[in-house]
XYZ file of C-alpha atoms in Angstrom:
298
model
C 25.384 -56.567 26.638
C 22.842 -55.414 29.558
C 25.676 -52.933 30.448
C 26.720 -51.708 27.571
C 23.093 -50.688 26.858
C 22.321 -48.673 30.226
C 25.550 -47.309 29.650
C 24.392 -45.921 25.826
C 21.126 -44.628 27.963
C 23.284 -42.630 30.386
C 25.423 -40.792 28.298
C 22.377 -39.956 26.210
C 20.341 -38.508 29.001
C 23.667 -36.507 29.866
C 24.313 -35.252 26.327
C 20.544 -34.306 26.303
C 20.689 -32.457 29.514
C 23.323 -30.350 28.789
C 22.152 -29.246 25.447
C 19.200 -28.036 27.409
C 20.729 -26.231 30.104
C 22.972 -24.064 27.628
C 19.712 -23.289 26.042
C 18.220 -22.554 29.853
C 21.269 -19.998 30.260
C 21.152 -18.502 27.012
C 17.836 -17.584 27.490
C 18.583 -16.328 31.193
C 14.946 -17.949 31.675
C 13.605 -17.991 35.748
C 11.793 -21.325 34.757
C 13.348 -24.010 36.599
C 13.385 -27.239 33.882
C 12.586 -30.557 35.304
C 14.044 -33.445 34.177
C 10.847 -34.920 33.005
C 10.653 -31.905 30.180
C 14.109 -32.228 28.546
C 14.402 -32.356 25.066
C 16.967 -33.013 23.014
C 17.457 -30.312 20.224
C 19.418 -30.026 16.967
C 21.570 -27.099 16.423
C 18.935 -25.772 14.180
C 15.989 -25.660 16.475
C 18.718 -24.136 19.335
C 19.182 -21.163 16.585
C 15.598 -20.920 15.585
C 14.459 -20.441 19.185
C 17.303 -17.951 20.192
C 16.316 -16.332 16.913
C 12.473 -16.191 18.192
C 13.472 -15.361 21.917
C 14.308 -11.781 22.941
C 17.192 -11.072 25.093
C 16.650 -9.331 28.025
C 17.313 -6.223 26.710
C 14.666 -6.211 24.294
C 11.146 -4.756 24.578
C 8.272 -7.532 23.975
C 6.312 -6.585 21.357
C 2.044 -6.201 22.123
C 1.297 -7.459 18.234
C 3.569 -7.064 15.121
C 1.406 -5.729 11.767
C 1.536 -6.206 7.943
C 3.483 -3.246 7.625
C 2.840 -3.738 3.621
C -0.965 -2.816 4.401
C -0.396 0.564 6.347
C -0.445 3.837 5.148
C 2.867 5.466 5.067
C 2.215 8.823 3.891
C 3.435 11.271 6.566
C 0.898 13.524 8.542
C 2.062 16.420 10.838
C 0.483 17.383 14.128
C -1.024 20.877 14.613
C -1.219 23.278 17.443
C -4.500 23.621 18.887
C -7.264 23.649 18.116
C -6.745 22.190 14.693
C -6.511 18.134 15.285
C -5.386 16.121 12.366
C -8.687 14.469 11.495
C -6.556 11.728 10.075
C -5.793 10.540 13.267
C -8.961 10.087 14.562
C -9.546 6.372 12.998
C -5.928 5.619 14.528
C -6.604 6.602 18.479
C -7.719 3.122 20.002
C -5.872 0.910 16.947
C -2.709 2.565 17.965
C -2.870 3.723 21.783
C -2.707 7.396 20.357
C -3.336 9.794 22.830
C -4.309 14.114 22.325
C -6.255 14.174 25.962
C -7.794 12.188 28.444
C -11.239 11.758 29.636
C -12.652 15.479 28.281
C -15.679 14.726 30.568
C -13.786 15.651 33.599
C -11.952 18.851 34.714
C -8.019 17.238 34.515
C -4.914 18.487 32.681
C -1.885 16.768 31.697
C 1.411 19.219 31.331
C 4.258 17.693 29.179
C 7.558 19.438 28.216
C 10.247 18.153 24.828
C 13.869 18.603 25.699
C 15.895 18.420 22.783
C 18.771 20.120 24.456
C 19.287 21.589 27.760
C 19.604 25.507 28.225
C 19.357 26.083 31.971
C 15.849 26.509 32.245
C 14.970 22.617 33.171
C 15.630 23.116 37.012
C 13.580 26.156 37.964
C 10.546 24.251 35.437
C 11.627 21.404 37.889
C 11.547 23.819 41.195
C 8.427 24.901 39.909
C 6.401 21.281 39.521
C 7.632 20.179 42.947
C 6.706 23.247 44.700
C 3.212 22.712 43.510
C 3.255 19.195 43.615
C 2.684 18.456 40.320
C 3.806 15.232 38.253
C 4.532 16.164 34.708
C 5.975 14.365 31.141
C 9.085 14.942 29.819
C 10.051 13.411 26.107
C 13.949 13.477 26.176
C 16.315 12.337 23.082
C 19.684 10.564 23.285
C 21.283 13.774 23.480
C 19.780 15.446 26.369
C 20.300 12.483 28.627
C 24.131 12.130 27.464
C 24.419 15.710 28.492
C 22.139 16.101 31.157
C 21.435 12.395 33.252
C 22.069 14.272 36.305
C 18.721 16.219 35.400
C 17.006 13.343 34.353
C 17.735 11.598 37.528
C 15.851 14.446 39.244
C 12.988 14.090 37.033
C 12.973 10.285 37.900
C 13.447 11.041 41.620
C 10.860 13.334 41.738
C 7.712 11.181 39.944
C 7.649 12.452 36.617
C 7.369 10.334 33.804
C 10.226 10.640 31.417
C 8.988 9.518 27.763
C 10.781 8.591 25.016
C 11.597 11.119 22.083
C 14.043 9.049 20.153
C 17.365 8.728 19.669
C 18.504 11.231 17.110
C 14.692 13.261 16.723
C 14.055 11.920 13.169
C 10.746 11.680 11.415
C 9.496 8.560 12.514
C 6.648 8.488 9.346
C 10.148 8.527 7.125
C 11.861 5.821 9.727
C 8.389 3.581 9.119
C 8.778 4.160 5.396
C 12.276 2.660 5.292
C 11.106 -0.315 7.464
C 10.477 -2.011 10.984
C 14.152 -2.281 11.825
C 15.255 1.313 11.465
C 12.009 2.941 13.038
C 12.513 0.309 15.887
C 16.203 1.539 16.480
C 15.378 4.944 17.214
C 12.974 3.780 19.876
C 15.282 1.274 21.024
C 18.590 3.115 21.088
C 17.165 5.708 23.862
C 15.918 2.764 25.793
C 19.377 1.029 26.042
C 21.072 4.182 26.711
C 18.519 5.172 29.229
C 18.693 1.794 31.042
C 22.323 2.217 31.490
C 22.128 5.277 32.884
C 19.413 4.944 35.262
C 19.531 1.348 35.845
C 15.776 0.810 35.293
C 13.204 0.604 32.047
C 12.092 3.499 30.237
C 8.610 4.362 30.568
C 6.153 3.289 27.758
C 5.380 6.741 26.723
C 6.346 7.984 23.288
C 6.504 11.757 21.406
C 6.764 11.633 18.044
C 9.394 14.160 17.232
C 7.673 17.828 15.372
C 4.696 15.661 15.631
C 4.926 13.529 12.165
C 3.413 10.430 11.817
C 1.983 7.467 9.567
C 0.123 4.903 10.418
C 2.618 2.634 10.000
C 5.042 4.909 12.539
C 1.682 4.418 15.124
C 1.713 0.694 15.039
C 5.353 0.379 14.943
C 5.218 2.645 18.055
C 2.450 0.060 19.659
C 4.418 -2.977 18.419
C 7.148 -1.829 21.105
C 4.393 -1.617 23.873
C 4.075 2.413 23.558
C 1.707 4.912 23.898
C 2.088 7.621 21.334
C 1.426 10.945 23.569
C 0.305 14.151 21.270
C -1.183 17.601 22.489
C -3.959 19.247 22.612
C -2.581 22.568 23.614
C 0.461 24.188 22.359
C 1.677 27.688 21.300
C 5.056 28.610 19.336
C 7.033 28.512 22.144
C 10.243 26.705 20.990
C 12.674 29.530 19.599
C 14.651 30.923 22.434
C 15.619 33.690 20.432
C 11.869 34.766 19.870
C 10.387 34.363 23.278
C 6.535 35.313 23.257
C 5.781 37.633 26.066
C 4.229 36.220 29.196
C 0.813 37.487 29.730
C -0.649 36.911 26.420
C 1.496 33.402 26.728
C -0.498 32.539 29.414
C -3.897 33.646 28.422
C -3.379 31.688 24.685
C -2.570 28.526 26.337
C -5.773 28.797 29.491
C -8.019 29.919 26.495
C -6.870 26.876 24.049
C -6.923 24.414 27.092
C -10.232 22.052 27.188
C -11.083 19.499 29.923
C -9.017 16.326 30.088
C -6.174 18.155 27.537
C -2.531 17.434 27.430
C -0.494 20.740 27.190
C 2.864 20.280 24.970
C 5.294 22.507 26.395
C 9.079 23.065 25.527
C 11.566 23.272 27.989
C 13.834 25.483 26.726
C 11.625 28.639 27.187
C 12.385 31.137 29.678
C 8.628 32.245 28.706
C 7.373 29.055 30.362
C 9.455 29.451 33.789
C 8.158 32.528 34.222
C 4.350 31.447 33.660
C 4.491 28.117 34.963
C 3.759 28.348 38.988
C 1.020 30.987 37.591
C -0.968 28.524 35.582
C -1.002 25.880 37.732
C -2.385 27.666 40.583
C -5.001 29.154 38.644
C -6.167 25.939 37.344
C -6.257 24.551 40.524
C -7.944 27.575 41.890
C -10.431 26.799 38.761
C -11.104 22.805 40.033
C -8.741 21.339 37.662
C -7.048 18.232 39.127
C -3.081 17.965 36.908
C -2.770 14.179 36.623
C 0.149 12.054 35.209
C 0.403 10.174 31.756
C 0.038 7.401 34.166
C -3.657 8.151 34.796
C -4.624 8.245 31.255
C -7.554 5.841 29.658
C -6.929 2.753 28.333
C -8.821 2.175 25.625
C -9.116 -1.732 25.885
C-alpha cells in the first residue's frame, strides 16, 4: 500500500512539473523556477495568464486609462507661434512634448519622411558634417522603401521615431478604440524590428499633428513620448518650394530657446539651408541636443 502511495506522489509531482515548464517556455521567461514554487495549474488559469502576459514582441504598457472618460474630439497642431492651448493641461499627463527646457539656449531639429525623394542623404551629409544628432518620424512605407537609409540614420545616432504605419489620424484611430490606434503604433514597431534587428525608439509624431486626448494616453499607454513642434514653416510641397533666404530667416525668427524645429525631408529648400542654420546657431551659443536629452516630467 506504502508503494502504491509514493508512487501516486511521484507521478503527481511529474505531471505538475511539466505543466509548469510549458508555461516557463511559453512565456520565454529568464526566471529560473525552483522546484519549491511549482504549481499545478488548470487549463484555465494557463490561458488566463498567457492572455495577461505579453509576448516578447509586445511593448509593456506604462498605465492603461478609462478610455470611456477621455475626450475624443480631434485637435490639430499649428505652426508656430500659435500652440493649441488645448494641449497645455495634457503635457505632463501624457509625456507631450513642443520644446525642452526654454530656460536654456538648446534646439532640437526633427524631420517627417513620408516618402523618400532623394533629398534624405545630403540632409544626412549635412547633420554628420556638423555633428549634429537629429529626429526622424518615418512610416511603414519609407522604411519598406528606404531601410538602407534608415540604417544610416541608426548608424549615425539619430533617433528614428515612430510616425505610424499607414499616417492616419490617430484622434480618429482613438475614436474607434484601443486596438486599432494601438496597431498603427505597433505595426511600424514589428516591421522596424525586423529590419533593424533592435527596438524602435519611444518617440512618437502624430501624423499632420491631430490629436485627442484619448490618442495622447493611448500613445503613453505604449511607453511613448508624443514629440510636437514649436517651429515649422510650409515646407512640405515639393512642387512649391519656398525660397531659401526668407526660409531661413522665418524659421531663426520663429525659433525660441529650448524649441523643437519640425522639418520635412522632402524639401530641397531645407538641404540647401540646413549646414547654414546650424552654424549660425552655434555661432549664436545654441547647443542642438537629441530627443534623448529632453525633460522628464516625473
Amino acid at each position: 500500500m506504502k508503494k502504491k502511495v509514493i508512487l501516486l506522489l511521484l507521478c503527481s509531482l511529474g505531471i505538475t512539473g511539466f505543466s509548469y515548464t510549458l508555461n516557463y517556455d511559453n512565456h520565454l521567461s529568464k526566471e529560473i523556477p525552483t522546484f519549491s514554487k511549482v504549481e499545478k495549474k488548470s487549463p484555465e488559469k494557463i490561458e488566463e495568464q498567457q492572455k495577461e502576459t505579453p509576448n516578447s514582441s509586445e511593448e509593456s504598457k506604462v498605465e492603461q486609462f478609462d478610455l470611456s472618460t477621455l475626450d475624443k474630439k480631434e485637435y490639430s497642431w499649428y505652426f508656430a507661434p500659435n500652440t493649441p492651448p488645448e494641449a497645455e493641461p495634457y503635457k505632463e499627463k501624457y509625456d507631450l512634448y513642443y520644446e525642452g527646457d526654454n530656460t536654456k539656449k538648446e534646439i532640437y531639429i526633427t524631420f517627417d519622411c513620408g516618402y523618400e525623394n532623394g533629398i534624405t542623404p545630403k540632409i544626412l551629409d549635412v547633420l554628420k558634417e556638423n555633428n549634429v544628432n537629429a529626429a526622424f518620424f518615418i512610416t511603414s512605407d519609407y522604411l519598406k522603401t528606404s531601410s538602407d537609409l534608415v540604417k544610416r540614420m541608426v548608424d549615425e545616432g539619430h533617433v528614428v521615431g515612430n510616425h505610424t504605419n499607414k499616417h492616419p489620424s490617430m484622434a480618429e484611430k482613438a475614436a474607434q478604440g484601443r486596438e486599432p490606434a494601438y496597431k498603427e503604433i505597433q505595426e511600424l514597431e514589428r516591421k522596424y524590428e525586423e529590419a533593424l534587428g533592435k527596438p524602435m525608439e519611444k518617440f512618437f509624431r502624430p501624423p499632420m499633428g491631430k490629436f485627442s486626448e484619448a490618442s495622447l494616453a493611448l500613445t503613453k499607454e505604449l511607453g511613448y513620448k508624443s514629440i510636437f513642434w514649436s517651429n515649422a514653416y510650409k515646407d512640405y510641397d515639393v512642387n512649391a518650394q519656398p525660397a531659401p533666404e526668407p526660409s531661413k530667416a522665418l524659421i531663426k525668427k520663429r525659433m525660441k530657446d529650448g524649441g523643437i524645429l519640425l522639418l520635412h525631408a522632402v524639401s530641397k529648400t531645407n538641404s540647401e539651408i540646413l549646414d547654414d542654420l546650424i552654424k549660425e546657431w552655434k555661432a549664436d551659443g545654441y547647443e542642438i541636443k537629441s530627443l534623448r536629452d529632453l525633460p522628464d516630467y516625473n
